[in-house]
Coordinates of C-alpha atoms in Angstrom, one line a residue:
M1 CA 9.9 -5.8 24.4
K2 CA 11.1 -2.5 25.8
S3 CA 13.8 -2.4 23.2
I4 CA 11.2 -2.9 20.5
I5 CA 9.0 -0.1 21.9
E6 CA 12.0 2.2 22.1
G7 CA 12.8 1.5 18.4
L8 CA 9.2 2.0 17.3
L9 CA 8.9 5.3 19.1
F10 CA 12.2 6.4 17.6
A11 CA 10.9 5.5 14.1
S12 CA 7.6 7.2 14.6
G13 CA 9.3 10.6 15.1
D14 CA 7.4 13.6 16.4
E15 CA 4.0 12.0 15.6
G16 CA 4.5 9.3 18.2
L17 CA 2.4 6.2 18.8
D18 CA -0.4 5.6 21.2
A19 CA -0.5 2.5 23.4
K20 CA -3.1 0.8 21.2
Q21 CA -1.0 1.2 18.1
L22 CA 2.0 -0.3 20.0
A23 CA -0.1 -3.2 21.2
E24 CA -1.3 -3.9 17.6
V25 CA 2.1 -3.8 16.1
M26 CA 3.7 -5.9 18.8
E27 CA 0.6 -8.2 19.2
L28 CA 0.6 -7.8 22.9
D29 CA -2.0 -6.9 25.5
L30 CA -2.8 -3.2 25.8
Y31 CA -2.4 -3.2 29.6
L32 CA 1.0 -4.9 29.3
I33 CA 2.1 -2.1 26.8
R34 CA 1.0 0.5 29.3
D35 CA 2.9 -1.1 32.1
L36 CA 6.1 -1.4 29.9
L37 CA 5.8 2.3 29.0
K38 CA 5.5 3.2 32.6
D39 CA 8.5 1.2 33.5
M40 CA 10.5 2.6 30.7
R41 CA 9.7 6.2 31.7
T42 CA 10.9 5.5 35.2
E43 CA 14.0 3.7 34.0
F44 CA 15.0 6.4 31.6
K45 CA 14.8 9.0 34.4
R46 CA 16.6 6.8 37.0
K47 CA 19.5 6.0 34.6
G48 CA 19.9 9.7 33.6
R49 CA 19.3 9.0 29.9
G50 CA 19.5 11.8 27.4
I51 CA 16.1 11.1 26.1
Q52 CA 12.7 10.6 27.7
I53 CA 9.3 9.2 26.9
V54 CA 6.5 11.8 27.0
E55 CA 2.8 11.5 26.4
V56 CA 1.3 14.2 24.2
A57 CA -2.4 14.0 23.3
G58 CA -2.5 10.3 24.0
A59 CA 0.6 9.6 21.8
Y60 CA 4.0 8.5 23.3
Q61 CA 7.1 10.2 21.8
L62 CA 10.8 10.1 22.4
T63 CA 12.1 13.6 23.2
T64 CA 15.3 15.2 24.5
L65 CA 15.4 16.8 27.9
A66 CA 14.5 20.5 28.4
E67 CA 17.5 21.1 30.7
H68 CA 19.8 20.1 27.8
A69 CA 18.3 22.8 25.5
P70 CA 21.5 25.1 25.6
Y71 CA 23.6 22.3 24.1
F72 CA 21.1 21.7 21.3
E73 CA 21.0 25.5 20.5
R74 CA 24.8 25.5 20.4
L75 CA 24.8 22.5 18.0
A76 CA 22.2 24.2 15.8
Y77 CA 24.4 27.3 15.5
T78 CA 27.7 25.4 14.9
P79 CA 29.2 26.9 11.7
S80 CA 29.9 23.5 10.2
R81 CA 26.1 22.8 10.4
S82 CA 25.0 26.2 9.2
S83 CA 24.2 25.3 5.6
L84 CA 21.2 23.2 4.5
S85 CA 21.7 19.8 3.0
Q86 CA 20.2 18.8 -0.3
A87 CA 17.7 16.8 1.6
A88 CA 16.7 19.9 3.6
L89 CA 16.5 22.0 0.5
E90 CA 14.2 19.5 -1.2
T91 CA 12.1 19.1 1.9
L92 CA 11.7 22.9 2.2
S93 CA 10.7 23.1 -1.5
I94 CA 8.0 20.4 -0.9
V95 CA 6.6 22.2 2.1
A96 CA 6.6 25.5 0.3
Y97 CA 4.7 24.2 -2.7
K98 CA 2.4 21.6 -1.0
Q99 CA 1.6 23.2 2.3
P100 CA 0.0 22.3 4.6
I101 CA 1.5 18.9 4.4
T102 CA 2.3 16.0 6.8
R103 CA 5.7 14.3 7.3
V104 CA 4.3 11.1 5.7
E105 CA 3.2 13.0 2.6
I106 CA 6.6 14.6 2.3
E107 CA 8.3 11.2 2.5
E108 CA 6.0 9.9 -0.2
I109 CA 7.2 12.6 -2.5
R110 CA 10.9 12.3 -1.6
G111 CA 10.9 8.5 -1.3
V112 CA 13.0 8.6 1.9
K113 CA 12.5 9.6 5.5
C114 CA 12.8 13.3 6.3
D115 CA 12.7 13.5 10.1
R116 CA 16.2 15.1 10.3
A117 CA 15.4 17.6 7.4
L118 CA 12.2 18.7 9.1
A119 CA 14.0 19.1 12.4
T120 CA 16.7 21.2 10.7
L121 CA 14.2 23.4 8.9
T122 CA 12.0 23.8 12.1
G123 CA 15.2 24.7 14.1
K124 CA 16.0 27.4 11.6
D125 CA 12.4 28.8 11.7
L126 CA 11.9 28.3 8.0
I127 CA 8.9 26.0 8.5
A128 CA 6.5 25.6 11.4
E129 CA 3.7 23.4 12.6
V130 CA 0.4 24.9 11.2
G131 CA -2.1 22.4 12.5
R132 CA -3.1 18.8 12.6
A133 CA -4.4 16.7 9.8
D134 CA -7.8 15.1 10.1
A135 CA -6.4 11.6 9.9
V136 CA -5.5 8.7 12.2
G137 CA -3.1 9.9 14.9
R138 CA -3.8 13.6 14.0
P139 CA -0.3 14.0 12.3
I140 CA 1.3 17.4 12.3
L141 CA 0.8 19.7 9.3
Y142 CA 3.8 21.7 8.2
G143 CA 3.9 25.1 6.4
T144 CA 6.4 27.8 5.7
S145 CA 7.1 30.5 8.3
K146 CA 7.0 34.3 8.2
Q147 CA 10.8 34.2 8.2
F148 CA 10.8 32.0 5.1
L149 CA 8.7 34.7 3.3
E150 CA 10.9 37.5 4.6
Y151 CA 14.1 35.7 3.5
F152 CA 12.9 35.1 -0.1
G153 CA 11.2 38.5 -0.3
L154 CA 7.8 37.1 -0.8
G155 CA 4.5 38.7 0.2
S156 CA 2.8 35.3 0.4
I157 CA 3.2 31.8 -0.8
L158 CA 1.2 32.7 -3.9
E159 CA 4.3 34.6 -5.1
L160 CA 6.4 31.4 -5.3
P161 CA 8.0 30.8 -8.7
D162 CA 5.4 29.0 -10.9
S163 CA 2.9 28.9 -8.1
T164 CA 0.6 26.8 -10.4
S165 CA 2.7 23.9 -9.1
F166 CA 0.4 23.7 -6.1
Q167 CA -1.8 21.6 -8.3
G168 CA -1.0 18.7 -10.6
N169 CA 2.2 16.7 -10.8
F170 CA 5.1 17.8 -8.6
D171 CA 8.6 17.7 -10.2
L172 CA 10.8 17.8 -7.1
E173 CA 14.1 18.6 -8.9
E174 CA 12.5 21.3 -11.0
E175 CA 10.5 23.0 -8.2
T176 CA 13.6 22.9 -5.9
R177 CA 15.7 24.5 -8.7
M178 CA 13.1 27.3 -9.3
L179 CA 12.7 28.1 -5.7
F180 CA 16.4 28.3 -4.9
D181 CA 17.3 30.1 -8.1
R182 CA 15.9 33.1 -6.2
L183 CA 19.2 33.0 -4.3
G184 CA 20.9 34.2 -7.4
G185 CA 24.1 33.2 -9.1
D186 CA 25.5 29.8 -8.3
Q187 CA 24.6 30.0 -4.6
K188 CA 22.7 26.8 -3.9
Q189 CA 22.9 26.6 -0.1
L190 CA 20.9 28.6 2.4
T191 CA 23.2 29.4 5.3
L192 CA 22.4 30.4 8.8
E193 CA 24.1 33.8 8.2
D194 CA 21.7 34.4 5.3
V195 CA 18.7 33.6 7.5
N196 CA 20.0 36.0 10.2
D197 CA 20.4 38.7 7.6
G198 CA 16.7 38.3 6.9
H199 CA 16.1 39.2 10.6
D200 CA 18.0 42.4 10.1
G201 CA 15.7 43.6 7.5
H202 CA 17.8 42.7 4.4
D203 CA 16.3 41.3 1.2
G204 CA 16.7 37.6 0.5
H205 CA 18.7 38.6 -2.6
D206 CA 21.3 40.7 -0.9
G207 CA 24.8 39.4 -1.2
H208 CA 23.9 36.6 -3.6
E209 CA 24.0 38.4 -6.9

């Protein structure tokens, strides 16, 4: 049962699950679920696991440990991981054109899970949490960040290419192409070096023509 709970929490990502949801999915007593979660939290800590179960606003989530933060930062800035994948580019495009938007809504458009892409984009400060949706579980709403606007040289999201795409059908391939054509030339990957250039006051177009 603990193994199933761990898997369910992993699959739920940053939205997590509350005890009632876990009880319904597993068809178990609510009090038993709470006891299992309590045991798991103790076991994870005792065994020195690299993840922990935390409760945020009534929802349980799997998270990393705060004391390991320096290693995650080092990983995020590893040169081999500096460029965005196609999945991250598409996810960024969806967030840019459809914000505010939840993870589930993004996945409905892409047709696949996007937890890793969202984590990458959040880690690079290109998107940020902008609120909570008025829905079951109060899922996180994502939007583009100030750094995103600075990098692409935009005054606001209304200046995105073909901003009418906020309404009507969404052509993922076309919207992604239009957005990243702003990089210029044949450059189709946004790199960490590019993002850092944005912090130095450079235009998003510099070095890409």
